[in-house]
Each structure stands twice: as structure tokens, then as C-alpha cells.
GROMACS .gro file of C-alpha atoms in nm:
model
  470
    1MET     CA    1   6.337   5.723  -5.286
    2THR     CA    2   6.166   6.041  -5.134
    3ARG     CA    3   5.833   5.975  -5.294
    4SER     CA    4   5.858   5.631  -5.156
    5LYS     CA    5   5.915   5.740  -4.846
    6TYR     CA    6   5.599   5.929  -4.794
    7SER     CA    7   5.364   5.691  -5.012
    8GLY     CA    8   5.421   5.419  -4.721
    9LEU     CA    9   5.356   5.699  -4.484
   10ASN     CA   10   5.009   5.782  -4.638
   11ARG     CA   11   4.937   5.416  -4.657
   12LEU     CA   12   5.004   5.381  -4.301
   13SER     CA   13   4.820   5.659  -4.221
   14LEU     CA   14   4.462   5.537  -4.366
   15ILE     CA   15   4.530   5.196  -4.231
   16SER     CA   16   4.501   5.366  -3.830
   17GLY     CA   17   4.257   5.592  -3.897
   18MET     CA   18   4.033   5.263  -4.052
   19PHE     CA   19   4.127   5.100  -3.689
   20GLN     CA   20   4.054   5.431  -3.524
   21LYS     CA   21   3.732   5.379  -3.696
   22ILE     CA   22   3.599   5.049  -3.703
   23ARG     CA   23   3.775   5.073  -3.286
   24ARG     CA   24   3.531   5.368  -3.200
   25GLY     CA   25   3.200   5.209  -3.385
   26THR     CA   26   3.227   4.860  -3.200
   27LEU     CA   27   3.291   5.058  -2.889
   28THR     CA   28   2.939   5.270  -2.986
   29TYR     CA   29   2.765   4.940  -3.075
   30ALA     CA   30   2.842   4.800  -2.782
   31GLN     CA   31   2.611   5.031  -2.556
   32ILE     CA   32   2.339   5.066  -2.763
   33ASP     CA   33   2.023   4.958  -2.545
   34VAL     CA   34   1.670   4.836  -2.679
   35ASP     CA   35   1.400   4.840  -2.471
   36PRO     CA   36   1.179   4.646  -2.436
   37LYS     CA   37   1.430   4.309  -2.627
   38GLN     CA   38   1.122   4.213  -2.743
   39VAL     CA   39   0.727   4.154  -2.703
   40THR     CA   40   0.403   4.030  -2.724
   41LEU     CA   41   0.135   4.241  -2.776
   42THR     CA   42  -0.201   4.192  -2.890
   43GLU     CA   43  -0.410   4.342  -3.220
   44GLY     CA   44  -0.543   4.752  -3.181
   45GLU     CA   45  -0.337   4.799  -2.904
   46LYS     CA   46  -0.058   5.093  -2.877
   47THR     CA   47   0.268   5.001  -2.738
   48SER     CA   48   0.662   5.209  -2.735
   49LEU     CA   49   0.942   5.173  -2.862
   50LEU     CA   50   1.317   5.297  -2.807
   51CYS     CA   51   1.721   5.205  -2.925
   52ARG     CA   52   1.891   5.448  -2.677
   53SER     CA   53   2.293   5.509  -2.709
   54GLY     CA   54   2.566   5.734  -2.494
   55ASN     CA   55   2.585   5.950  -2.799
   56LYS     CA   56   2.411   6.229  -2.945
   57ILE     CA   57   2.291   6.122  -3.238
   58ASN     CA   58   2.318   6.308  -3.614
   59TYR     CA   59   1.918   6.088  -3.703
   60CYS     CA   60   1.723   5.770  -3.641
   61ARG     CA   61   1.534   5.508  -3.894
   62PHE     CA   62   1.357   5.247  -3.791
   63ILE     CA   63   1.202   4.953  -3.981
   64VAL     CA   64   0.914   4.754  -3.891
   65PRO     CA   65   0.761   4.501  -4.049
   66GLY     CA   66   0.441   4.584  -4.154
   67ALA     CA   67   0.516   4.975  -4.183
   68SER     CA   68   0.449   5.087  -4.560
   69GLN     CA   69   0.863   5.251  -4.601
   70VAL     CA   70   1.158   5.299  -4.361
   71LEU     CA   71   1.068   5.600  -4.099
   72VAL     CA   72   1.248   5.863  -4.035
   73LEU     CA   73   1.178   6.042  -3.697
   74SER     CA   74   1.289   6.326  -3.542
   75GLU     CA   75   1.119   6.549  -3.232
   76THR     CA   76   1.185   6.772  -3.426
   77TRP     CA   77   0.913   6.771  -3.736
   78PRO     CA   78   0.659   6.474  -3.800
   79SER     CA   79   0.625   6.127  -3.903
   80LYS     CA   80   0.517   6.100  -4.255
   81THR     CA   81   0.377   5.819  -4.188
   82PRO     CA   82   0.053   5.770  -4.028
   83GLY     CA   83  -0.031   5.619  -3.722
   84TYR     CA   84   0.360   5.620  -3.612
   85SER     CA   85   0.561   5.876  -3.447
   86TYR     CA   86   0.895   5.936  -3.250
   87PHE     CA   87   0.975   5.859  -2.924
   88GLY     CA   88   1.220   5.918  -2.655
   89GLN     CA   89   1.358   6.292  -2.482
   90GLY     CA   90   1.565   6.353  -2.831
   91LEU     CA   91   1.774   6.314  -3.093
   92ALA     CA   92   2.063   6.504  -2.838
   93ALA     CA   93   1.997   6.228  -2.549
   94GLY     CA   94   2.127   5.983  -2.782
   95GLN     CA   95   1.713   5.827  -2.801
   96CYS     CA   96   1.577   5.720  -3.071
   97GLY     CA   97   1.232   5.581  -3.078
   98VAL     CA   98   0.890   5.567  -3.232
   99THR     CA   99   0.568   5.488  -3.167
  100ILE     CA  100   0.278   5.290  -3.336
  101ASP     CA  101  -0.042   5.410  -3.227
  102ARG     CA  102  -0.235   5.061  -3.344
  103VAL     CA  103  -0.091   4.769  -3.387
  104ILE     CA  104  -0.179   4.528  -3.686
  105PRO     CA  105  -0.068   4.172  -3.712
  106GLN     CA  106   0.102   4.262  -3.980
  107ASN     CA  107   0.334   4.426  -3.715
  108HIS     CA  108   0.486   4.071  -3.664
  109GLY     CA  109   0.833   4.019  -3.669
  110GLN     CA  110   1.157   4.228  -3.649
  111ALA     CA  111   1.203   4.564  -3.595
  112LYS     CA  112   1.505   4.697  -3.649
  113CYS     CA  113   1.672   5.056  -3.489
  114PHE     CA  114   1.927   5.239  -3.690
  115LEU     CA  115   2.158   5.567  -3.530
  116GLY     CA  116   2.340   5.731  -3.730
  117ILE     CA  117   2.663   5.867  -3.470
  118GLU     CA  118   3.005   6.124  -3.613
  119GLY     CA  119   2.970   5.951  -3.874
  120ASP     CA  120   2.866   5.579  -3.806
  121GLU     CA  121   2.566   5.391  -3.854
  122ILE     CA  122   2.456   5.146  -3.553
  123GLU     CA  123   2.173   4.969  -3.515
  124GLY     CA  124   1.960   4.803  -3.274
  125GLN     CA  125   1.658   4.519  -3.331
  126ILE     CA  126   1.334   4.399  -3.105
  127GLU     CA  127   1.113   4.115  -3.236
  128LEU     CA  128   0.742   4.217  -3.144
  129THR     CA  129   0.504   3.916  -3.101
  130VAL     CA  130   0.213   4.027  -3.270
  131ALA     CA  131  -0.080   3.783  -3.069
  132LEU     CA  132  -0.330   3.557  -3.272
  133PRO     CA  133  -0.576   3.393  -3.070
  134PRO     CA  134  -0.595   2.987  -3.151
  135HIS     CA  135  -0.906   2.817  -3.340
  136ARG     CA  136  -1.185   2.638  -3.084
  137PRO     CA  137  -1.037   2.408  -2.848
  138GLU     CA  138  -1.090   2.021  -3.008
  139LEU     CA  139  -1.181   1.744  -2.823
  140GLU     CA  140  -1.031   1.399  -2.918
  141VAL     CA  141  -1.182   1.057  -2.703
  142ILE     CA  142  -0.831   0.870  -2.738
  143SER     CA  143  -0.994   0.498  -2.580
  144LYS     CA  144  -1.354   0.496  -2.739
  145PRO     CA  145  -1.574   0.212  -2.607
  146PRO     CA  146  -1.726  -0.059  -2.786
  147ARG     CA  147  -2.058   0.026  -2.708
  148ASN     CA  148  -2.034   0.425  -2.693
  149PHE     CA  149  -2.054   0.406  -2.254
  150PHE     CA  150  -1.753   0.351  -2.041
  151GLU     CA  151  -1.801   0.074  -1.720
  152ALA     CA  152  -1.690   0.183  -1.438
  153ASP     CA  153  -1.268   0.156  -1.340
  154GLU     CA  154  -1.230   0.156  -1.755
  155THR     CA  155  -0.999   0.446  -1.840
  156LEU     CA  156  -1.104   0.704  -2.015
  157GLN     CA  157  -0.806   0.879  -2.210
  158ALA     CA  158  -0.860   1.168  -2.460
  159ARG     CA  159  -0.674   1.448  -2.634
  160CYS     CA  160  -0.732   1.837  -2.666
  161ILE     CA  161  -0.578   2.043  -2.943
  162SER     CA  162  -0.536   2.407  -2.969
  163ARG     CA  163  -0.444   2.518  -3.305
  164ASP     CA  164  -0.231   2.807  -3.518
  165GLY     CA  165  -0.247   3.052  -3.201
  166ARG     CA  166   0.048   3.277  -3.116
  167PRO     CA  167   0.191   3.225  -2.861
  168ALA     CA  168   0.148   2.901  -2.803
  169ALA     CA  169  -0.208   2.863  -2.571
  170ASN     CA  170  -0.222   2.691  -2.258
  171ILE     CA  171  -0.438   2.419  -2.187
  172SER     CA  172  -0.679   2.383  -1.848
  173TRP     CA  173  -0.876   2.043  -1.789
  174PHE     CA  174  -1.220   2.021  -1.591
  175LEU     CA  175  -1.517   1.737  -1.507
  176ASN     CA  176  -1.769   1.994  -1.540
  177ASP     CA  177  -1.665   2.285  -1.289
  178GLU     CA  178  -1.454   2.119  -1.077
  179PRO     CA  179  -1.038   2.099  -1.192
  180ILE     CA  180  -0.857   1.794  -1.315
  181LEU     CA  181  -0.483   1.784  -1.130
  182GLU     CA  182  -0.438   1.493  -1.190
  183GLY     CA  183  -0.381   1.238  -1.455
  184LEU     CA  184  -0.267   1.508  -1.716
  185GLY     CA  185   0.016   1.423  -1.990
  186VAL     CA  186   0.286   1.696  -2.127
  187PRO     CA  187   0.187   1.962  -2.329
  188GLU     CA  188   0.316   2.002  -2.661
  189THR     CA  189   0.343   2.294  -2.866
  190ALA     CA  190   0.414   2.234  -3.248
  191GLU     CA  191   0.481   2.463  -3.472
  192THR     CA  192   0.338   2.534  -3.818
  193THR     CA  193   0.386   2.823  -4.070
  194ALA     CA  194   0.071   3.038  -4.103
  195ALA     CA  195  -0.035   3.136  -4.420
  196ASP     CA  196   0.189   3.382  -4.584
  197GLY     CA  197   0.455   3.188  -4.557
  198THR     CA  198   0.711   3.383  -4.358
  199SER     CA  199   0.500   3.413  -4.017
  200LYS     CA  200   0.510   3.055  -3.726
  201LEU     CA  201   0.168   2.978  -3.589
  202PHE     CA  202   0.160   2.749  -3.320
  203THR     CA  203  -0.040   2.366  -3.199
  204SER     CA  204  -0.068   2.288  -2.843
  205VAL     CA  205  -0.196   1.952  -2.740
  206GLN     CA  206  -0.251   1.768  -2.411
  207GLU     CA  207  -0.310   1.421  -2.298
  208ILE     CA  208  -0.558   1.295  -1.997
  209LYS     CA  209  -0.603   0.961  -1.893
  210ARG     CA  210  -0.843   0.873  -1.653
  211ARG     CA  211  -1.026   0.651  -1.478
  212LEU     CA  212  -1.394   0.656  -1.402
  213GLN     CA  213  -1.616   0.636  -1.144
  214PRO     CA  214  -1.962   0.520  -1.095
  215SER     CA  215  -1.984   0.932  -1.011
  216ASP     CA  216  -1.898   1.040  -1.332
  217ASP     CA  217  -2.178   0.941  -1.471
  218GLY     CA  218  -2.361   1.220  -1.685
  219LYS     CA  219  -2.061   1.511  -1.543
  220PHE     CA  220  -1.904   1.719  -1.909
  221LEU     CA  221  -1.529   1.655  -1.974
  222VAL     CA  222  -1.416   1.954  -2.026
  223CYS     CA  223  -1.115   2.127  -2.214
  224ARG     CA  224  -1.028   2.500  -2.163
  225THR     CA  225  -0.824   2.706  -2.332
  226SER     CA  226  -0.649   3.047  -2.269
  227HIS     CA  227  -0.444   3.319  -2.461
  228ILE     CA  228  -0.343   3.657  -2.485
  229ALA     CA  229  -0.584   3.750  -2.785
  230ASP     CA  230  -0.912   3.563  -2.649
  231ARG     CA  231  -1.204   3.807  -2.712
  232GLY     CA  232  -1.486   3.704  -2.590
  233GLN     CA  233  -1.453   3.394  -2.843
  234GLU     CA  234  -1.539   2.983  -2.751
  235ASN     CA  235  -1.233   2.907  -2.641
  236MET     CA  236  -1.390   2.574  -2.441
  237VAL     CA  237  -1.516   2.238  -2.577
  238LYS     CA  238  -1.679   1.971  -2.317
  239GLN     CA  239  -1.836   1.553  -2.415
  240GLN     CA  240  -2.066   1.416  -2.167
  241LEU     CA  241  -1.996   1.147  -1.985
  242LEU     CA  242  -2.165   0.757  -1.971
  243VAL     CA  243  -2.067   0.577  -1.720
  244LYS     CA  244  -2.231   0.247  -1.632
  245TYR     CA  245  -2.220   0.050  -1.345
  246LEU     CA  246  -2.388  -0.265  -1.190
  247PRO     CA  247  -2.560  -0.204  -0.813
  248LEU     CA  248  -2.319  -0.062  -0.579
  249PRO     CA  249  -2.246  -0.254  -0.284
  250GLN     CA  250  -2.376  -0.120   0.144
  251GLN     CA  251  -2.340  -0.259   0.433
  252GLU     CA  252  -2.646  -0.436   0.595
  253ILE     CA  253  -2.938  -0.200   0.595
  254THR     CA  254  -3.159  -0.101   0.930
  255VAL     CA  255  -3.462   0.085   0.886
  256TYR     CA  256  -3.641   0.177   1.234
  257GLY     CA  257  -3.992   0.331   1.342
  258VAL     CA  258  -4.249   0.122   1.207
  259THR     CA  259  -4.555   0.092   1.352
  260LEU     CA  260  -4.677  -0.196   1.442
  261THR     CA  261  -5.088  -0.329   1.344
  262ARG     CA  262  -4.990  -0.118   1.115
  263THR     CA  263  -4.912  -0.094   0.728
  264ALA     CA  264  -4.516  -0.038   0.726
  265LEU     CA  265  -4.378   0.109   0.415
  266ILE     CA  266  -3.987  -0.006   0.347
  267ASN     CA  267  -3.765   0.213   0.177
  268VAL     CA  268  -3.410   0.121   0.056
  269THR     CA  269  -3.236   0.345  -0.193
  270ILE     CA  270  -2.988   0.225  -0.400
  271GLN     CA  271  -2.735   0.301  -0.719
  272ALA     CA  272  -2.734   0.204  -1.005
  273ASN     CA  273  -2.680   0.271  -1.357
  274PRO     CA  274  -2.882   0.185  -1.643
  275ARG     CA  275  -3.200   0.093  -1.408
  276PRO     CA  276  -3.202  -0.200  -1.167
  277ARG     CA  277  -3.448  -0.489  -1.215
  278VAL     CA  278  -3.557  -0.550  -0.776
  279GLU     CA  279  -3.724  -0.872  -0.606
  280TRP     CA  280  -3.752  -0.939  -0.196
  281THR     CA  281  -3.722  -1.272   0.013
  282VAL     CA  282  -3.895  -1.289   0.301
  283SER     CA  283  -3.857  -1.618   0.503
  284GLY     CA  284  -3.799  -1.807   0.084
  285VAL     CA  285  -4.033  -1.705  -0.055
  286VAL     CA  286  -3.903  -1.467  -0.359
  287ILE     CA  287  -4.161  -1.087  -0.453
  288PRO     CA  288  -4.072  -0.988  -0.790
  289GLN     CA  289  -4.132  -0.594  -0.858
  290GLY     CA  290  -4.441  -0.467  -0.950
  291THR     CA  291  -4.609  -0.847  -0.713
  292GLN     CA  292  -4.795  -0.857  -0.390
  293ASN     CA  293  -4.801  -1.166  -0.214
  294GLY     CA  294  -4.997  -1.193   0.053
  295ARG     CA  295  -4.916  -0.893   0.292
  296TYR     CA  296  -4.624  -0.789   0.103
  297GLU     CA  297  -4.619  -0.576  -0.175
  298ALA     CA  298  -4.319  -0.502  -0.424
  299TYR     CA  299  -4.329  -0.176  -0.533
  300GLU     CA  300  -4.078  -0.015  -0.893
  301PRO     CA  301  -3.791   0.109  -0.872
  302ALA     CA  302  -3.866   0.530  -0.868
  303GLU     CA  303  -3.603   0.732  -0.975
  304LEU     CA  304  -3.467   1.033  -0.808
  305GLY     CA  305  -3.184   1.148  -1.038
  306ASN     CA  306  -2.802   1.092  -1.088
  307GLY     CA  307  -2.828   0.723  -1.054
  308GLU     CA  308  -3.022   0.659  -0.749
  309TYR     CA  309  -3.267   0.434  -0.682
  310ASN     CA  310  -3.621   0.399  -0.394
  311VAL     CA  311  -3.640   0.105  -0.332
  312VAL     CA  312  -3.999  -0.008  -0.146
  313LEU     CA  313  -4.182  -0.299   0.013
  314SER     CA  314  -4.560  -0.282   0.182
  315ILE     CA  315  -4.598  -0.477   0.454
  316ASP     CA  316  -4.967  -0.450   0.514
  317SER     CA  317  -5.077  -0.525   0.912
  318LEU     CA  318  -4.730  -0.528   1.043
  319THR     CA  319  -4.675  -0.803   1.390
  320LEU     CA  320  -4.394  -0.815   1.653
  321GLU     CA  321  -4.265  -1.207   1.405
  322ASP     CA  322  -4.173  -0.928   1.120
  323THR     CA  323  -3.948  -0.680   1.286
  324THR     CA  324  -3.722  -1.031   1.295
  325LYS     CA  325  -3.685  -1.134   0.993
  326ASP     CA  326  -3.375  -1.111   0.744
  327TYR     CA  327  -3.539  -0.962   0.426
  328MET     CA  328  -3.294  -0.983   0.138
  329LEU     CA  329  -3.306  -0.727  -0.158
  330ARG     CA  330  -3.105  -0.823  -0.515
  331ALA     CA  331  -3.130  -0.562  -0.732
  332SER     CA  332  -2.969  -0.656  -1.116
  333ASN     CA  333  -2.889  -0.499  -1.408
  334GLU     CA  334  -2.714  -0.547  -1.786
  335LEU     CA  335  -2.368  -0.560  -1.592
  336GLY     CA  336  -2.472  -0.762  -1.281
  337GLN     CA  337  -2.642  -0.776  -0.955
  338GLN     CA  338  -2.585  -0.689  -0.588
  339GLU     CA  339  -2.794  -0.819  -0.261
  340TYR     CA  340  -2.900  -0.621   0.064
  341ILE     CA  341  -2.973  -0.777   0.430
  342VAL     CA  342  -3.293  -0.516   0.541
  343ARG     CA  343  -3.392  -0.529   0.844
  344ILE     CA  344  -3.632  -0.304   1.031
  345SER     CA  345  -3.739  -0.185   1.396
  346SER     CA  346  -4.004  -0.063   1.580
  347SER     CA  347  -3.762   0.144   1.778
  348ASN     CA  348  -3.699   0.530   1.707
  349THR     CA  349  -3.356   0.588   1.573
  350PRO     CA  350  -3.078   0.526   1.761
  351ALA     CA  351  -2.892   0.836   1.863
  352SER     CA  352  -2.514   0.830   1.742
  353SER     CA  353  -2.272   0.740   2.079
  354GLY     CA  354  -2.000   0.799   1.876
  355LEU     CA  355  -1.778   1.091   2.056
  356ASP     CA  356  -1.660   1.388   1.745
  357ILE     CA  357  -1.351   1.443   1.789
  358GLY     CA  358  -1.382   1.784   1.954
  359ALA     CA  359  -1.570   1.554   2.245
  360ILE     CA  360  -1.221   1.404   2.274
  361ILE     CA  361  -1.030   1.642   2.304
  362GLY     CA  362  -1.211   1.817   2.570
  363ILE     CA  363  -1.197   1.439   2.802
  364VAL     CA  364  -0.812   1.444   2.755
  365VAL     CA  365  -0.767   1.801   2.844
  366ALA     CA  366  -1.001   1.779   3.142
  367VAL     CA  367  -0.793   1.410   3.278
  368ALA     CA  368  -0.447   1.646   3.195
  369VAL     CA  369  -0.611   1.910   3.344
  370LEU     CA  370  -0.698   1.689   3.651
  371LEU     CA  371  -0.341   1.500   3.650
  372ILE     CA  372  -0.227   1.838   3.715
  373ILE     CA  373  -0.384   1.945   4.019
  374VAL     CA  374  -0.340   1.659   4.231
  375VAL     CA  375   0.021   1.643   4.080
  376LEU     CA  376   0.021   1.943   4.267
  377ILE     CA  377  -0.168   1.951   4.564
  378VAL     CA  378   0.066   1.600   4.664
  379PHE     CA  379   0.302   1.775   4.589
  380ALA     CA  380   0.245   2.081   4.818
  381ARG     CA  381   0.159   1.849   5.168
  382ALA     CA  382   0.478   1.684   5.143
  383THR     CA  383   0.662   1.981   5.072
  384GLY     CA  384   0.438   2.178   5.297
  385ARG     CA  385   0.465   2.516   5.070
  386TRP     CA  386   0.221   2.739   4.992
  387CYS     CA  387  -0.118   2.643   5.203
  388PHE     CA  388   0.028   2.333   5.369
  389GLY     CA  389   0.334   2.562   5.478
  390GLY     CA  390   0.350   2.515   5.888
  391ALA     CA  391  -0.022   2.288   5.962
  392SER     CA  392   0.152   1.995   5.991
  393LEU     CA  393  -0.039   1.744   6.304
  394ASN     CA  394   0.259   1.744   6.539
  395THR     CA  395   0.144   1.531   6.836
  396ASP     CA  396   0.471   1.520   7.045
  397ILE     CA  397   0.405   1.635   7.341
  398GLY     CA  398   0.694   1.690   7.604
  399PRO     CA  399   0.642   1.727   7.969
  400ASP     CA  400   0.782   2.055   8.009
  401SER     CA  401   0.525   2.121   7.745
  402GLU     CA  402   0.275   2.403   7.822
  403ALA     CA  403  -0.034   2.193   7.635
  404GLN     CA  404  -0.029   1.876   7.900
  405ILE     CA  405  -0.336   1.700   7.906
  406ASN     CA  406  -0.377   1.628   8.312
  407PRO     CA  407  -0.669   1.395   8.392
  408HIS     CA  408  -0.845   1.405   8.661
  409LEU     CA  409  -1.064   1.042   8.781
  410ASN     CA  410  -1.281   1.030   9.013
  411ASP     CA  411  -1.474   0.771   9.159
  412GLU     CA  412  -1.812   0.960   9.250
  413PHE     CA  413  -1.784   1.056   8.860
  414ASP     CA  414  -1.811   0.673   8.676
  415GLY     CA  415  -1.433   0.745   8.587
  416LYS     CA  416  -1.508   1.029   8.427
  417GLU     CA  417  -1.302   1.286   8.356
  418VAL     CA  418  -1.298   1.630   8.552
  419TYR     CA  419  -1.279   1.955   8.352
  420ASP     CA  420  -1.060   2.227   8.414
  421PRO     CA  421  -1.136   2.592   8.318
  422GLU     CA  422  -0.764   2.661   8.360
  423GLN     CA  423  -0.612   2.427   8.303
  424HIS     CA  424  -0.720   2.399   7.897
  425ILE     CA  425  -0.562   2.352   7.564
  426ASP     CA  426  -0.322   2.588   7.373
  427THR     CA  427  -0.342   2.564   7.021
  428THR     CA  428  -0.110   2.894   6.967
  429GLN     CA  429   0.174   2.864   6.856
  430GLN     CA  430   0.471   2.850   7.090
  431SER     CA  431   0.876   3.009   6.981
  432GLY     CA  432   1.182   2.963   7.086
  433ASP     CA  433   1.185   2.570   7.213
  434GLU     CA  434   0.909   2.535   7.356
  435THR     CA  435   0.758   2.200   7.234
  436PRO     CA  436   0.480   2.241   6.947
  437PRO     CA  437   0.160   2.289   7.038
  438VAL     CA  438  -0.110   2.028   6.988
  439LYS     CA  439  -0.332   2.063   6.674
  440ASP     CA  440  -0.693   2.062   6.638
  441LYS     CA  441  -0.720   1.702   6.562
  442LEU     CA  442  -0.571   1.596   6.860
  443GLU     CA  443  -0.782   1.889   7.086
  444GLN     CA  444  -1.118   1.794   6.996
  445PRO     CA  445  -1.146   1.447   7.106
  446ILE     CA  446  -1.045   1.564   7.408
  447LYS     CA  447  -1.235   1.836   7.464
  448THR     CA  448  -1.582   1.587   7.388
  449GLU     CA  449  -1.516   1.432   7.609
  450LEU     CA  450  -1.469   1.708   7.880
  451LYS     CA  451  -1.751   1.854   7.759
  452LYS     CA  452  -1.961   1.521   7.828
  453ALA     CA  453  -1.848   1.486   8.187
  454ALA     CA  454  -1.942   1.855   8.305
  455ALA     CA  455  -2.260   1.811   8.178
  456ASN     CA  456  -2.296   1.471   8.379
  457GLY     CA  457  -2.210   1.634   8.640
  458HIS     CA  458  -2.464   1.862   8.559
  459HIS     CA  459  -2.777   1.662   8.599
  460ASN     CA  460  -2.650   1.517   8.984
  461GLY     CA  461  -2.672   1.842   9.114
  462LYS     CA  462  -2.296   1.798   9.202
  463ASP     CA  463  -2.005   2.086   9.215
  464LEU     CA  464  -1.669   1.962   8.944
  465LYS     CA  465  -1.259   1.951   9.133
  466THR     CA  466  -1.074   2.220   9.055
  467ASN     CA  467  -0.734   2.186   9.053
  468THR     CA  468  -0.666   2.546   9.106
  469PRO     CA  469  -0.298   2.652   9.026
  470VAL     CA  470  -0.048   2.753   9.255
   0.00000   0.00000   0.00000
């Protein structure tokens, strides 16, 4: 019985120790930290990887893809594997790290660190991605035209492919140097296996749809890739676009500045691709290019570049009647034809009659300011504010006012008023309850009349009668 009892106690102690060890190992593992958790590197660069624990560690081991052996690292002795060395603040600080002096493609994969702590070993993992540049991009035209050229308003559909990069490359589209931001499909990424059979490579694909315009003719559709591992190698592919279109329409054309009695050259610029054939019609007479009819001669179109052509009609000894005629220019190519109405004038080119936006804004602001000023003046006069205060005219003159008008008529002065210098008109402000003074608007006509009477009396050599106040 005694032996059995001690045997049971030994088993319990063993099981308890195992649980404590598992628990201690679990807690320690939960505290491990790796920096970085994942990193993308380029071939030839230097990098450091670190595993940290909150406890002192007894040893530090690293397994790095591409390294010839397991790395046993410490700050107290050099690494036995060239190109790899210890990184960190020491084992006592709980740090186990490695510095890779020069990254090689074989380092791609999962690096593992092993830390020995109090008889246990804990493990950390770091994902290493060694970037590989993709192949030169490929450009595929999906909607190939049957005649090796596109017509205006047709839809171009193309695809750009960037193969076997790590990570996937980014794709951008351009028309010459102008970025294309519309009509782009969602980029797709396909995963493939590298030649070693273990690592992964990535292929990027993106499509584009674009409605072609006449202005796209001769430009280059460009697919350009960007990648972290680019090293100056060719990362773009382009294809020139050939867009054909019938002569483009224009509004009625007026040619100014022709001189009467002289040879007039009527120049018209049109756009077409391919090269157009032209003919002029003057008063029902058709004049094909390269021919002459009387005073009229039609020249062949002269190429200006970018699908533009200069078309000229020569009129010898221009008359006033010629300026009243309508001239029709017909241009055609394999895609269709276009007609243009041309008029000529001996006047100079008229100045533009339209106002630009700046002038319109200036006029609106000026009118608004003027209206505000008028409203303020009317308001001030109506309310007697500012400079209009106390300036209202009061013509209510009472009998007791000091500014009374007492005209005296004298027969010998032909009914003129007698000027009394002492009985003057007081225009000063009155105080108290006195009647307000007469203002200049009432005073001026009276003074004028009195002066006329005085002048008349002096001319007749007679004395004026005065009223002397008592």
C-alpha cells in the first residue's frame, strides 16, 4: 500500500511539471516579437532581421533561405557563415537578429529564428520577398482592323502583359506622353511557378478600350510598367496608331483682306486622312485641282502635317463682283467627301465683337457699385443723414420771422421793388421757437430782382426810398 501511494504521488508530480512547462512555454512564445514580419527586398541590398523576447535567451539560431547552413549567432563571436552576422543588443537583452550583407535571389522565402529560453526553444518567422523584375511588357491589339488602319470613331481594344515579376508589376497607359485615365480595365494578376519549382512569380494584365479620334492619328499607344526591381531596363512598349477619316466639316469660311484689281489667293486649311482631292465651284463652273478656267486657277492641296492641307484658289484681277459670289470647295477621299462654303471680302479682318469674361464681370461690378451709390444718396436725402442733415428747404415763413420780405412799390420806379439794405434776408439758423430761415433757393430770385431795381434807379439819377426801422 505504501509503495503504491508513493508511486501515485510521483505520477502526479510529473504531470504537474509537464503542465507547468507547457504553460511556461506558451506564455513565452506569446511574447516573441519579430521585426519586420514581412519585407520586400531587392537583389544586392543590405537588410537586418530581428526576433525579440522579454526574457534573457541562452542561444540564437537562424535559418535563412539561401544560406549554406544554420546560423548560430551571438554578439560575443563572429558568424561562421560569410555574409551573415549577429544583429541586436545582445542575448541578455532577449534579442536574436541577423544582418544579411547582400541579398541574393535565393534568400526569397521564410526565415526562421529559434530562441533558447530557460530550457525551452521558441520560434519566430519572417517572410522574405526578394523582388525580381518582370520581362519586357507585351502589347496586344485585340480589335485588329481588317485594313491595317482604324477609322475615326472606331473602338480600339488592347491588352498589356507584364510577365514573371515578383511582386506583380504596375501597368500604366499613355498616348504619346499624355496619361490615359479613362477606358481602363481592372488590373489582373496571375500566379505562376518559378523555374526552381518552389517560389512564385506573378504576371500582370490590363486591358484598355478607347474610341479613336482624328487627332489620335500618328500618335503612339504606350504601355509602361513600374516595379521595385527596375534597374534601367526597357519597361515600355508602344505601337503607332493609324487613324483615317474623311475631310472634317467646318463652319462657313470667310477670307478677308483681298485687294481689288490684283491677283487674290483664297487659302483654306482642311483636315483629312488620307490626302484629299479637291475641286472648286464658282458660279456653276467646276474647277478641279491642278486646272485653270479663265481667271480662276485651283492648286493641288499642300500638306502641312498632322493631317492638315492648304487648299488655294487663285483669282486674277479681282473684281468687286467676285467678292459677291459664293465659292464652294469640295474635298473627298476614300472615306467620303465634305463641302465647304467660302466667301471673300476686301475688308480687313473684323475685330472680335464679343466680350471676354473679364470684361463682363467688370461691367456687372461697376453697375452694382453705381446702384449702391444711388440707393445710398436717395436714402440719405430722405432721412436727412450724413451731409444732407439740416439742409432741407423750409418755405414756411411766418409773420413774426426776422427774415420777412417787405416789398415797397413806387410809381416812379415802374412798380419795381425798393431795395432796403437794412431790411435784408437773414439766412442764418434760428434758435428757440423762431421760424426757420429762408434758404438760398428762395433768397436768390429776390436778391436778383432787388439788384435790378437798384441798378435801374441809379441809371435814372434818382434816390431810392428806404424804410428806416424805428
